[in-house]
């Protein structure tokens, strides 16, 4: 079945450091790919998405590129802030039906 | 800004008791989802509704879990009887429709602790 694997955390960075959170997927067909963020005490929020190969999703300084050849969707940010501390989930949406399949999540902690 | 509402936010119960969670999706959203998020894991879909009809409940433990969306608006998820392994965050989400690329909007969740 479809699955998502993302790097284990926690990831601890200093403010203004470069962030990469790796995500790879296994899927049949042509899934859409997403990054969701969950701040403490809140629900999941969509951070960015890409719906086809080579698409780049971007939002709030975060970017991720849909790489079909490596089945990857790595999340990057050039300069993290303390306010970026949260749990980040990579997910795919199956080609039909809009069901989301999530990775286990990666905790990001940014120190000032 | 419209939001998905869930209640209660926290629930503590003893095993073998019944519990119920409520979700009110964003107005006009035809598709409603219930996910379970065990600590340290990503959310897993339990049930998906299109209006009042169930379209996917393949991961719902039907011997103890039930879900309904009688008028195609708000929804209730019930567990009876609760077991220790049911301790988790229960998330509700909604989208305009079930077609692909439809963004799912999540509520704040109900954290269930079973003692």
Coordinates of C-alpha atoms in Angstrom, one line a residue:
Chain A
X1 CA 0.0 0.0 0.0
X2 CA 0.9 3.7 -0.1
X3 CA 3.3 5.0 2.6
X4 CA 5.4 7.9 3.6
X5 CA 8.7 7.9 5.4
X6 CA 10.3 11.0 6.9
X7 CA 13.4 11.6 8.9
X8 CA 13.2 11.0 12.6
X9 CA 13.5 13.9 15.0
X10 CA 13.8 15.8 17.0
X11 CA 15.8 18.2 14.8
X12 CA 17.4 21.0 16.8
X13 CA 18.7 24.0 15.0
X14 CA 19.9 27.5 16.0
X15 CA 18.0 30.5 14.7
X16 CA 18.9 31.4 11.0
X17 CA 20.2 27.9 10.3
X18 CA 19.3 26.0 7.1
X19 CA 16.6 23.3 7.5
X20 CA 16.1 20.1 5.6
X21 CA 13.6 17.5 6.5
X22 CA 13.7 14.4 4.3
X23 CA 10.6 12.7 3.0
X24 CA 10.2 9.8 0.7
X25 CA 7.1 8.0 -0.5
X26 CA 5.8 4.8 -2.0
X27 CA 2.6 5.1 -4.1
X28 CA 0.9 3.7 -7.1
X29 CA -0.3 6.2 -9.7
X30 CA 0.2 9.9 -9.4
X31 CA -0.3 11.1 -5.8
X32 CA -0.3 14.7 -4.7
X33 CA 2.3 15.6 -2.0
X34 CA 1.9 17.8 1.1
X35 CA 3.7 19.2 4.1
X36 CA 1.5 19.9 7.1
X37 CA 2.6 21.7 10.3
X38 CA 1.3 21.2 13.8
X39 CA 2.0 23.9 16.4
X40 CA 1.7 23.0 20.1
X41 CA -1.9 22.7 21.1
X42 CA -3.3 23.2 17.6
X43 CA -4.6 21.2 14.7
X44 CA -2.7 20.5 11.5
X45 CA -2.2 23.3 9.0
X46 CA -1.4 22.9 5.3
X47 CA 2.1 24.4 4.8
X48 CA 2.6 23.6 1.1
X49 CA 1.7 21.2 -1.7
X50 CA 2.7 19.9 -5.1
X51 CA 0.4 18.0 -7.4
X52 CA 2.7 16.7 -10.2
X53 CA 6.3 15.8 -10.8
X54 CA 8.8 18.7 -10.7
X55 CA 6.2 21.0 -9.1
X56 CA 7.7 23.2 -6.3
X57 CA 5.4 24.1 -3.4
X58 CA 6.4 27.1 -1.3
X59 CA 5.0 29.1 1.6
X60 CA 6.4 31.2 4.4
X61 CA 9.9 30.6 3.2
X62 CA 9.5 26.8 3.1
X63 CA 10.0 24.9 -0.2
X64 CA 9.7 21.4 -1.4
X65 CA 10.0 19.9 -4.9
X66 CA 8.1 16.8 -6.1
X67 CA 10.8 14.4 -7.4
X68 CA 9.2 11.4 -9.0
X69 CA 12.6 9.9 -10.0
X70 CA 13.7 9.7 -6.4
X71 CA 10.1 9.5 -4.9
X72 CA 11.0 12.4 -2.6
X73 CA 9.5 15.6 -1.3
X74 CA 12.1 17.1 1.0
X75 CA 11.2 20.2 3.0
X76 CA 13.7 23.1 3.1
X77 CA 14.0 26.6 4.6
X78 CA 17.0 28.9 4.2
X79 CA 16.8 30.5 7.6
X80 CA 14.6 29.1 10.4
X81 CA 13.1 31.2 13.3
X82 CA 12.1 30.2 16.8
X83 CA 8.5 30.5 15.7
X84 CA 9.0 27.6 13.2
X85 CA 9.3 25.2 16.2
X86 CA 6.6 22.6 15.5
X87 CA 5.9 19.1 14.2
X88 CA 6.1 18.7 10.4
X89 CA 4.2 16.0 8.6
X90 CA 4.8 14.8 5.1
X91 CA 1.7 13.3 3.4
X92 CA 0.4 12.1 0.1
X93 CA -3.0 12.1 -1.3
X94 CA -4.0 9.0 -3.2
X95 CA -4.9 9.6 -6.8
X96 CA -8.6 9.1 -6.2
X97 CA -10.7 9.9 -3.1
X98 CA -8.5 12.5 -1.4
X99 CA -7.4 10.2 1.4
X100 CA -4.3 11.5 3.1
X101 CA -1.5 9.1 4.1
X102 CA 0.9 10.7 6.6
X103 CA 4.5 10.1 7.7
X104 CA 5.3 9.8 11.4
X105 CA 6.2 13.5 11.8
X106 CA 9.4 15.3 12.6
X107 CA 9.8 17.5 15.6
X108 CA 11.7 20.8 14.9
X109 CA 13.1 22.8 17.7
X110 CA 14.8 26.1 17.0
X111 CA 16.9 27.8 19.7
X112 CA 17.5 31.5 19.9
Chain B
X1 CA -12.0 32.8 9.3
X2 CA -14.1 29.6 9.2
X3 CA -12.7 26.7 11.2
X4 CA -13.5 23.1 12.0
X5 CA -14.8 22.8 15.5
X6 CA -14.3 19.8 17.8
X7 CA -15.4 19.0 21.3
X8 CA -14.4 18.1 23.9
X9 CA -10.8 19.1 23.6
X10 CA -9.7 16.6 26.3
X11 CA -11.4 13.5 27.6
X12 CA -10.3 11.1 30.3
X13 CA -12.2 7.9 30.7
X14 CA -11.8 4.4 32.2
X15 CA -11.6 1.4 30.0
X16 CA -14.9 -0.3 29.1
X17 CA -16.7 3.1 29.3
X18 CA -18.3 4.8 26.3
X19 CA -17.0 8.0 24.8
X20 CA -18.2 10.3 22.1
X21 CA -16.5 13.1 20.1
X22 CA -18.3 15.8 18.1
X23 CA -17.1 17.6 15.0
X24 CA -18.6 20.6 13.1
X25 CA -17.0 21.1 9.7
X26 CA -16.6 24.3 7.8
X27 CA -19.9 25.4 6.4
X28 CA -20.5 24.1 2.9
X29 CA -17.9 21.3 3.1
X30 CA -19.4 18.1 1.8
X31 CA -16.5 15.8 2.8
X32 CA -15.7 15.0 6.5
X33 CA -12.8 12.9 7.8
X34 CA -12.0 11.4 11.2
X35 CA -8.3 10.6 11.8
X36 CA -6.6 9.0 14.8
X37 CA -3.1 10.1 15.8
X38 CA -1.3 7.9 18.2
X39 CA 1.5 9.7 20.1
X40 CA 4.7 9.8 17.9
X41 CA 2.9 8.8 14.8
X42 CA 1.1 10.5 11.9
X43 CA -2.6 10.7 11.6
X44 CA -4.4 7.6 10.2
X45 CA -7.8 7.9 8.5
X46 CA -10.6 6.1 10.4
X47 CA -13.6 7.1 8.3
X48 CA -14.5 9.5 5.5
X49 CA -18.0 10.8 4.7
X50 CA -19.3 12.4 1.6
X51 CA -22.4 14.3 2.8
X52 CA -24.2 11.7 5.0
X53 CA -22.7 8.6 3.4
X54 CA -19.6 6.7 4.4
X55 CA -17.2 6.3 1.5
X56 CA -14.2 4.8 3.4
X57 CA -14.3 3.1 6.8
X58 CA -11.7 0.4 6.0
X59 CA -9.6 1.3 9.0
X60 CA -12.4 1.8 11.5
X61 CA -12.5 -0.9 14.2
X62 CA -16.2 -1.6 13.7
X63 CA -16.6 -3.8 16.7
X64 CA -16.2 -0.9 19.0
X65 CA -16.1 2.3 16.9
X66 CA -19.1 3.9 15.1
X67 CA -19.4 7.2 13.3
X68 CA -22.4 9.0 11.9
X69 CA -23.2 12.2 10.0
X70 CA -27.0 12.1 9.9
X71 CA -27.8 15.3 8.2
X72 CA -24.6 15.7 6.3
X73 CA -23.3 18.4 8.5
X74 CA -21.8 17.7 11.9
X75 CA -20.6 14.3 12.9
X76 CA -20.1 12.1 16.0
X77 CA -17.5 9.4 16.5
X78 CA -18.2 6.9 19.3
X79 CA -16.1 4.3 21.1
X80 CA -17.8 1.6 23.1
X81 CA -16.2 0.1 25.1
X82 CA -13.0 2.1 25.3
X83 CA -9.7 0.2 25.6
X84 CA -6.3 1.3 26.8
X85 CA -5.0 1.3 23.2
X86 CA -7.5 3.9 22.2
X87 CA -5.6 6.6 23.9
X88 CA -4.8 9.0 21.1
X89 CA -5.6 12.4 19.5
X90 CA -8.8 12.2 17.4
X91 CA -8.7 14.7 14.5
X92 CA -11.6 15.9 12.4
X93 CA -11.1 17.5 9.0
X94 CA -13.3 18.7 6.2
X95 CA -12.9 19.6 2.5
X96 CA -15.2 21.1 -0.1
X97 CA -15.5 17.7 -1.9
X98 CA -13.7 14.4 -2.1
X99 CA -11.9 15.1 -5.4
X100 CA -8.2 15.1 -5.5
X101 CA -6.3 18.4 -4.7
X102 CA -9.1 19.4 -2.3
X103 CA -7.4 20.9 0.8
X104 CA -8.4 19.3 4.0
X105 CA -8.9 21.7 7.0
X106 CA -8.2 20.2 10.4
X107 CA -9.8 20.9 13.7
X108 CA -7.8 21.2 17.0
X109 CA -8.5 17.6 17.9
X110 CA -9.8 15.7 21.0
X111 CA -7.1 14.1 23.1
X112 CA -8.5 10.9 24.7
X113 CA -6.8 9.2 27.7
X114 CA -8.1 5.8 28.7
X115 CA -7.2 4.7 32.2

